[in-house]
Tab-separated table of C-alpha atoms in Angstrom:
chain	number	residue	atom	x	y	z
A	1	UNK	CA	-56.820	-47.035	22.313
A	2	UNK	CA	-53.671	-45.561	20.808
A	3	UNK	CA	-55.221	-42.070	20.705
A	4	UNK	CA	-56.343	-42.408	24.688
A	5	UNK	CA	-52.470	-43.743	25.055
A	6	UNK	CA	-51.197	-40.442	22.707
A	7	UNK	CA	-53.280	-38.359	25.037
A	8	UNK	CA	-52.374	-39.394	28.425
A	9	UNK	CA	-48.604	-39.328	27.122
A	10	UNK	CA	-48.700	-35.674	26.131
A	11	UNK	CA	-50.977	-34.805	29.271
A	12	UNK	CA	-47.259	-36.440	31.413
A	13	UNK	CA	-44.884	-34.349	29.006
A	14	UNK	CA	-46.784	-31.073	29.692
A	15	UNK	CA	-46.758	-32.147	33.296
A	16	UNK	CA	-43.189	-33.306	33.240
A	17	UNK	CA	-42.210	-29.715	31.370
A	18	UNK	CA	-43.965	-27.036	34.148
A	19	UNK	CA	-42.080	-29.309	36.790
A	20	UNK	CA	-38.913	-29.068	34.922
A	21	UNK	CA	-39.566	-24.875	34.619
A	22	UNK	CA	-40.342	-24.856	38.201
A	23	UNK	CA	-37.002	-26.433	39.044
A	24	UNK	CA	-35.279	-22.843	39.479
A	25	UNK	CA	-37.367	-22.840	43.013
A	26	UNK	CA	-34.965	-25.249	44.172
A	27	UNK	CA	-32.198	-22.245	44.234
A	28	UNK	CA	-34.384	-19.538	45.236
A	29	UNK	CA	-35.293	-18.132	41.935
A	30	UNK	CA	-38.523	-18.112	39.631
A	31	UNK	CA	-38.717	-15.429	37.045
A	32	UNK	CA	-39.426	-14.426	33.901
A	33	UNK	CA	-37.955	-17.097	31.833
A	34	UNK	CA	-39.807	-19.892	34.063
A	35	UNK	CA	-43.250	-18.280	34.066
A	36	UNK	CA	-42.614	-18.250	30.299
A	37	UNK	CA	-42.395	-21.611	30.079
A	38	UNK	CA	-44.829	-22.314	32.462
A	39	UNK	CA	-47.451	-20.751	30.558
A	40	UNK	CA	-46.188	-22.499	27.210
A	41	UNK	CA	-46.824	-25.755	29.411
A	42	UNK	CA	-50.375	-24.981	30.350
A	43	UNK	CA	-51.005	-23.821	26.759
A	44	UNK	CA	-50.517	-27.013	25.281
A	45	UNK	CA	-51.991	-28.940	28.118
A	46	UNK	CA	-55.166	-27.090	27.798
A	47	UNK	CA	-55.288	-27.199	24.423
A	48	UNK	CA	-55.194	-30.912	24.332
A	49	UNK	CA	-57.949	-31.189	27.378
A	50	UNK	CA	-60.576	-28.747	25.606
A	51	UNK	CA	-59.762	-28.682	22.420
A	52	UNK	CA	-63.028	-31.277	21.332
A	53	UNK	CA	-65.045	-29.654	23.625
A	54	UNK	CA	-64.629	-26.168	22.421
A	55	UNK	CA	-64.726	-27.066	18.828
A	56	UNK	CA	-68.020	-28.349	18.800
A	57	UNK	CA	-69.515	-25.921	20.243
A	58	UNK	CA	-70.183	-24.178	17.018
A	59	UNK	CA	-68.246	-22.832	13.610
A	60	UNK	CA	-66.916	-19.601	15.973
A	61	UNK	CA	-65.571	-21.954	18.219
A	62	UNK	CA	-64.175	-24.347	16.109
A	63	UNK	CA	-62.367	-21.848	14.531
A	64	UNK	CA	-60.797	-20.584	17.288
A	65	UNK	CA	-59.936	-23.619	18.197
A	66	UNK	CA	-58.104	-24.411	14.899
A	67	UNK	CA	-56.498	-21.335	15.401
A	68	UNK	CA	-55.374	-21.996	19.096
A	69	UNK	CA	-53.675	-25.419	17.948
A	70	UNK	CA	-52.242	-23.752	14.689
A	71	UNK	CA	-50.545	-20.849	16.794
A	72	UNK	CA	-49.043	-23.665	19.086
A	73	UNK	CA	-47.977	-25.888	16.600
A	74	UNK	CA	-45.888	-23.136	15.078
A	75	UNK	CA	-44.565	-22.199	18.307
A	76	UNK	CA	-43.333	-25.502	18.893
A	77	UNK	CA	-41.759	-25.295	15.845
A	78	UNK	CA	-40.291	-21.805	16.122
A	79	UNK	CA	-38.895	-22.994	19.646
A	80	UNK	CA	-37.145	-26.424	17.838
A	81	UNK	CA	-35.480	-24.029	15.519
A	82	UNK	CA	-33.939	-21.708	18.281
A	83	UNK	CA	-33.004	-24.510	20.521
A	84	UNK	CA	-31.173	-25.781	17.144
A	85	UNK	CA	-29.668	-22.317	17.090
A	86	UNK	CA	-28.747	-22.277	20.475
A	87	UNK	CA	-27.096	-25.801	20.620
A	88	UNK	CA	-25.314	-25.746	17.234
A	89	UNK	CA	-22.329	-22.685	19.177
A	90	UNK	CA	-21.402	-25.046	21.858
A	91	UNK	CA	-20.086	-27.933	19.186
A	92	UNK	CA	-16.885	-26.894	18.378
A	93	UNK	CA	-13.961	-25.241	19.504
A	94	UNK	CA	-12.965	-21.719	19.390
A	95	UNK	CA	-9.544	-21.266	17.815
A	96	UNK	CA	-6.664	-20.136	20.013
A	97	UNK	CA	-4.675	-16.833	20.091
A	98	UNK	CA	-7.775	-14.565	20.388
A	99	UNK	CA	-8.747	-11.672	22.134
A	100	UNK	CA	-11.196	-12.272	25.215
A	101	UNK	CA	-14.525	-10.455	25.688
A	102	UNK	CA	-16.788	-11.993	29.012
A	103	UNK	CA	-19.779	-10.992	29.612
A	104	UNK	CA	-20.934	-9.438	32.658
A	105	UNK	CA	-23.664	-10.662	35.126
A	106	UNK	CA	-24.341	-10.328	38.680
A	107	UNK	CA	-22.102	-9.313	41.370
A	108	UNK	CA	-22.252	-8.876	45.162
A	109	UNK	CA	-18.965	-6.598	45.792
A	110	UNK	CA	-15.556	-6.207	44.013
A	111	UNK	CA	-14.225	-9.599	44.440
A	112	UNK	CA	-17.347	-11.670	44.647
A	113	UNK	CA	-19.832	-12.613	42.011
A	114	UNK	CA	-22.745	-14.972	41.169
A	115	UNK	CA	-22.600	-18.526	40.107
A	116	UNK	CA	-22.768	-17.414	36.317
A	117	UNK	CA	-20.170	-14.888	36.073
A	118	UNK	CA	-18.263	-16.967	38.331
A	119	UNK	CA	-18.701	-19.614	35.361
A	120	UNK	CA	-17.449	-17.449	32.824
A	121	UNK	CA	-14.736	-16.030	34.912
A	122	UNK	CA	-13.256	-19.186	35.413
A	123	UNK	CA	-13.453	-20.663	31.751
A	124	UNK	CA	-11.957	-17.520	30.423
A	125	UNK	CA	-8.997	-17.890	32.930
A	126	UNK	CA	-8.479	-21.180	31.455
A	127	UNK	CA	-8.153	-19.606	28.196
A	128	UNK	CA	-6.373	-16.539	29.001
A	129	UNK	CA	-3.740	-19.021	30.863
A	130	UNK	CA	-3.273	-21.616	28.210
A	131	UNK	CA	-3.123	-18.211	25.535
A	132	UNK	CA	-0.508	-15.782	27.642
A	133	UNK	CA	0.150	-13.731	24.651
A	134	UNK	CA	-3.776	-12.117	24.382
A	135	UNK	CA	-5.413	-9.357	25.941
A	136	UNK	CA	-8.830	-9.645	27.512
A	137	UNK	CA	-11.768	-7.068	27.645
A	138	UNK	CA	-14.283	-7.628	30.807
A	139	UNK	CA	-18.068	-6.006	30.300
A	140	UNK	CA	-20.969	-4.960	32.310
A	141	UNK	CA	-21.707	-1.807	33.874
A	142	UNK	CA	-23.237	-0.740	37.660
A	143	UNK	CA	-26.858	-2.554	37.916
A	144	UNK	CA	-29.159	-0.790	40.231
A	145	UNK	CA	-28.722	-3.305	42.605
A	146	UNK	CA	-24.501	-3.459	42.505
A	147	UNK	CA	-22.361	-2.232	44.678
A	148	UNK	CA	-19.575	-1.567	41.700
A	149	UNK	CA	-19.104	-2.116	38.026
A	150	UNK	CA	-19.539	-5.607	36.832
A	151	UNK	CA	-16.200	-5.469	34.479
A	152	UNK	CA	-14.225	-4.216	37.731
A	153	UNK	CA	-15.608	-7.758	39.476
A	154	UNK	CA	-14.713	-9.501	36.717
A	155	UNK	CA	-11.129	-7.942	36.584
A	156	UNK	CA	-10.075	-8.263	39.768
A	157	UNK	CA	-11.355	-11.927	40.681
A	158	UNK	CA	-9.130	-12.671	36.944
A	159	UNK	CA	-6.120	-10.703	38.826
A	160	UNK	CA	-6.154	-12.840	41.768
A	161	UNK	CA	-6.318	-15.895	39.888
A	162	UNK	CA	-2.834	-15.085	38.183
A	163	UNK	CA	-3.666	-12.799	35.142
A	164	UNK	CA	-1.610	-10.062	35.051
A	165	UNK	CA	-3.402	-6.812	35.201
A	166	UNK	CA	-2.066	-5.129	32.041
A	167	UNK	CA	-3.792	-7.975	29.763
A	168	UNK	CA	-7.065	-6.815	30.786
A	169	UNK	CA	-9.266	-4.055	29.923
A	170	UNK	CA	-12.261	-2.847	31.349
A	171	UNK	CA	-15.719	-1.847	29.792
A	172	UNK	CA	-17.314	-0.408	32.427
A	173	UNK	CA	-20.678	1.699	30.723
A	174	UNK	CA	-23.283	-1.066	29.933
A	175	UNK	CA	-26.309	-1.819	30.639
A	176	UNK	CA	-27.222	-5.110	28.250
A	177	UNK	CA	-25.570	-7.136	25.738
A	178	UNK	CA	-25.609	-4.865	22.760
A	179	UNK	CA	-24.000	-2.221	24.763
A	180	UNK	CA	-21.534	-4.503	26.346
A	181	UNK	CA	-19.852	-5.575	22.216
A	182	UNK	CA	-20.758	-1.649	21.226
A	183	UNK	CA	-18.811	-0.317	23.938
A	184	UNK	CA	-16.275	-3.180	24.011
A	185	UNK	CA	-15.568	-2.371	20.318
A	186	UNK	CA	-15.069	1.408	21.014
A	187	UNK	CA	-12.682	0.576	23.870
A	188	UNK	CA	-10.493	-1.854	21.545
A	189	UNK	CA	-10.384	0.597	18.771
A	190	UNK	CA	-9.187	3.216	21.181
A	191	UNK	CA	-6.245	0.948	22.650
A	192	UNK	CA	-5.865	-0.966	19.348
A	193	UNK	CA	-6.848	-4.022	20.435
A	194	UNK	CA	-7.535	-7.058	17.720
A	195	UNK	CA	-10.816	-7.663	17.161
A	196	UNK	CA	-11.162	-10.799	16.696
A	197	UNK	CA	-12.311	-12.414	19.502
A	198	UNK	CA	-13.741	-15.359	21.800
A	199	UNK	CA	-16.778	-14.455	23.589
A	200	UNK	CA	-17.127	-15.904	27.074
A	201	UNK	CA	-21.019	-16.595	28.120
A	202	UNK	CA	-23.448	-19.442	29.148
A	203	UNK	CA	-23.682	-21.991	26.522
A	204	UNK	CA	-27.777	-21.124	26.089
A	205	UNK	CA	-26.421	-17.442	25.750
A	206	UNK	CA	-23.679	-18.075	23.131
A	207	UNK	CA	-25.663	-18.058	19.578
A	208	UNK	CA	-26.949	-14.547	20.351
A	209	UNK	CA	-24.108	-13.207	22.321
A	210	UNK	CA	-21.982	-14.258	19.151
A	211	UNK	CA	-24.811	-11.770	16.796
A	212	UNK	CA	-24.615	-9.645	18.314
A	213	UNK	CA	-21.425	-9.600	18.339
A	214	UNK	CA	-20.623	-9.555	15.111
A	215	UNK	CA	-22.827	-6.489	14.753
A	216	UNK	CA	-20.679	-4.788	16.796
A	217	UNK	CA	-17.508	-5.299	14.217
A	218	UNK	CA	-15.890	-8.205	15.894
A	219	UNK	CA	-15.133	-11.533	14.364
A	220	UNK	CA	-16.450	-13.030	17.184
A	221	UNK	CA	-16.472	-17.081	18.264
A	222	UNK	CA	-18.225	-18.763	20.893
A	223	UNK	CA	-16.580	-19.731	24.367
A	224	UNK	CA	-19.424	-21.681	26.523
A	225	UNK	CA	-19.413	-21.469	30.073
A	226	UNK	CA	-21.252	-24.223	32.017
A	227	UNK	CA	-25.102	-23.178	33.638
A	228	UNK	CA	-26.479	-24.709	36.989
A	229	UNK	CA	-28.470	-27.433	35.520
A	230	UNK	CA	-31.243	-26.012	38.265
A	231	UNK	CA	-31.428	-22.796	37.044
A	232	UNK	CA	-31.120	-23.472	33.420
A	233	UNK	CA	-35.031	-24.176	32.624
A	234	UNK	CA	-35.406	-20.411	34.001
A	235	UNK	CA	-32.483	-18.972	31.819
A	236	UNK	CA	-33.609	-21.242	28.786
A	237	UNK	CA	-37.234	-19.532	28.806
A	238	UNK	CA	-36.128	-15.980	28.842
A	239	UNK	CA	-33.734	-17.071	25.898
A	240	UNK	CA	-36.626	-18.187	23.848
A	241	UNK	CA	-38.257	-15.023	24.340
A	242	UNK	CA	-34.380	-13.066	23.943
A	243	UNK	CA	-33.893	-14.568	20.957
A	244	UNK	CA	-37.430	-14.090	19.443
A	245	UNK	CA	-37.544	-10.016	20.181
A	246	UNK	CA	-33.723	-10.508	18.649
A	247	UNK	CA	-35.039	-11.809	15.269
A	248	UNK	CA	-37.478	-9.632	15.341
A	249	UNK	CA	-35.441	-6.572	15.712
A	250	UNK	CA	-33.531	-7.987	13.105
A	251	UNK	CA	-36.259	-8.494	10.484
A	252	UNK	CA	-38.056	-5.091	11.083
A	253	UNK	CA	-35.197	-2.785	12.564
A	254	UNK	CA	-32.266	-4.016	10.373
């Protein structure tokens, strides 16, 4: 009875999890990051449907059946780990006085952005405003599909909110979030900029954002920036798989 009960509770939390991952639809988006999770969904609810079946089908079988719940199990696991990761930079507070790096993300024309740069706009204008004696460096180069440079967004919605121009400087060259610290660094050793700083992205984001970082040179703390709630199942996948290829790099590239 408890095992029937066990069963029909997992089958709902599999269920429950590819609606959750699906919940990106809602704002017209469904990418990478949901199909991710979709498929991690349909993994385990699979595995819990055929797994008897398949394994006695014969000592091939129930191998590979062994195997199939092994390689999940661990993934779980792994996943628990980088969630830990990924929740353990939003706890505490960055320390004032610092310089400002935000991160670039989509934008529609010079003045007008997406809802997640708009985010981080917004909470680093909070910061830059309660701090008036730092400098702040805005990322992100042209994407294919941008009319302009995402730092020159970034700078001039920060303008119009009050900050005056000469406090912010403009990386304009990259194309991902390595290049955006790499060329951020190059730009602050060139105009002498301090470099330690407060990085400004989505609180999912910050962990890695904050490595990568600290690659770069910087001494680098975490400034979260809130996420639609409806679109963060879809960012939280393609952070799993981020983060993964991250530690990978890490391991095996140095």
């Amino acid at each position: 009875m408890l095992k029937k009960i066990g069963r029909i509770f997992y089958s709902l939390l599999c269920l429950a999890g590819m609606v959750w991952f699906c919940l990106p639809i809602c704002r017209g988006g469904f990418a990478g990051g949901s199909v991710f999770g979709l498929f991690i969904c349909l993994y385990g609810l699979a595995l819990m449907l055929f797994y008897g079946w398949f394994a006695a089908r014969g000592r091939w079988q129930r191998r590979a059946a062994r195997a199939a719940a092994v390689l999940y199990g661990a993934g779980m696991a792994w996943t628990a780990f980088l969630t830990g990761l990924m929740i353990s930079y939003q706890a505490s507070p960055p320390p004032p006085g610092l310089n400002v790096v935000v991160l670039g993300a989509q934008v529609y024309s010079e003045d007008r952005m997406g809802a997640s740069l708009s985010s981080r706009v917004d909470r680093a204008f909070a910061y830059l405003r309660d701090n008036p004696e730092v400098q702040c460096i805005t990322t992100g180069g042209q994407g294919r599909d941008e009319p302009c440079p995402e730092a020159l967004t970034e700078k001039n919605v920060l303008v119009r909110m009050g900050i005056a121009p000469e406090r912010i400087f403009m990386e304009d060259k990259s194309r991902n979030t390595r290049q955006n610290f790499e060329y951020a660094m190059e730009l602050a050793k060139r105009e002498g900029l301090d470099t330690q700083v407060v990085v400004v992205t989505q609180n999912f984001h910050l962990f890695r954002a904050v490595q990568l970082a600290k690659a770069a040179g910087f001494t680098a703390y975490g400034l979260p920036a809130s996420t639609d709630p409806l679109l963060f199942p879809q960012y939280y996948g393609r952070e799993l798989a981020s983060l993964t290829k991250w530690w990978v790099e890490r391991l095996f590239l140095g």
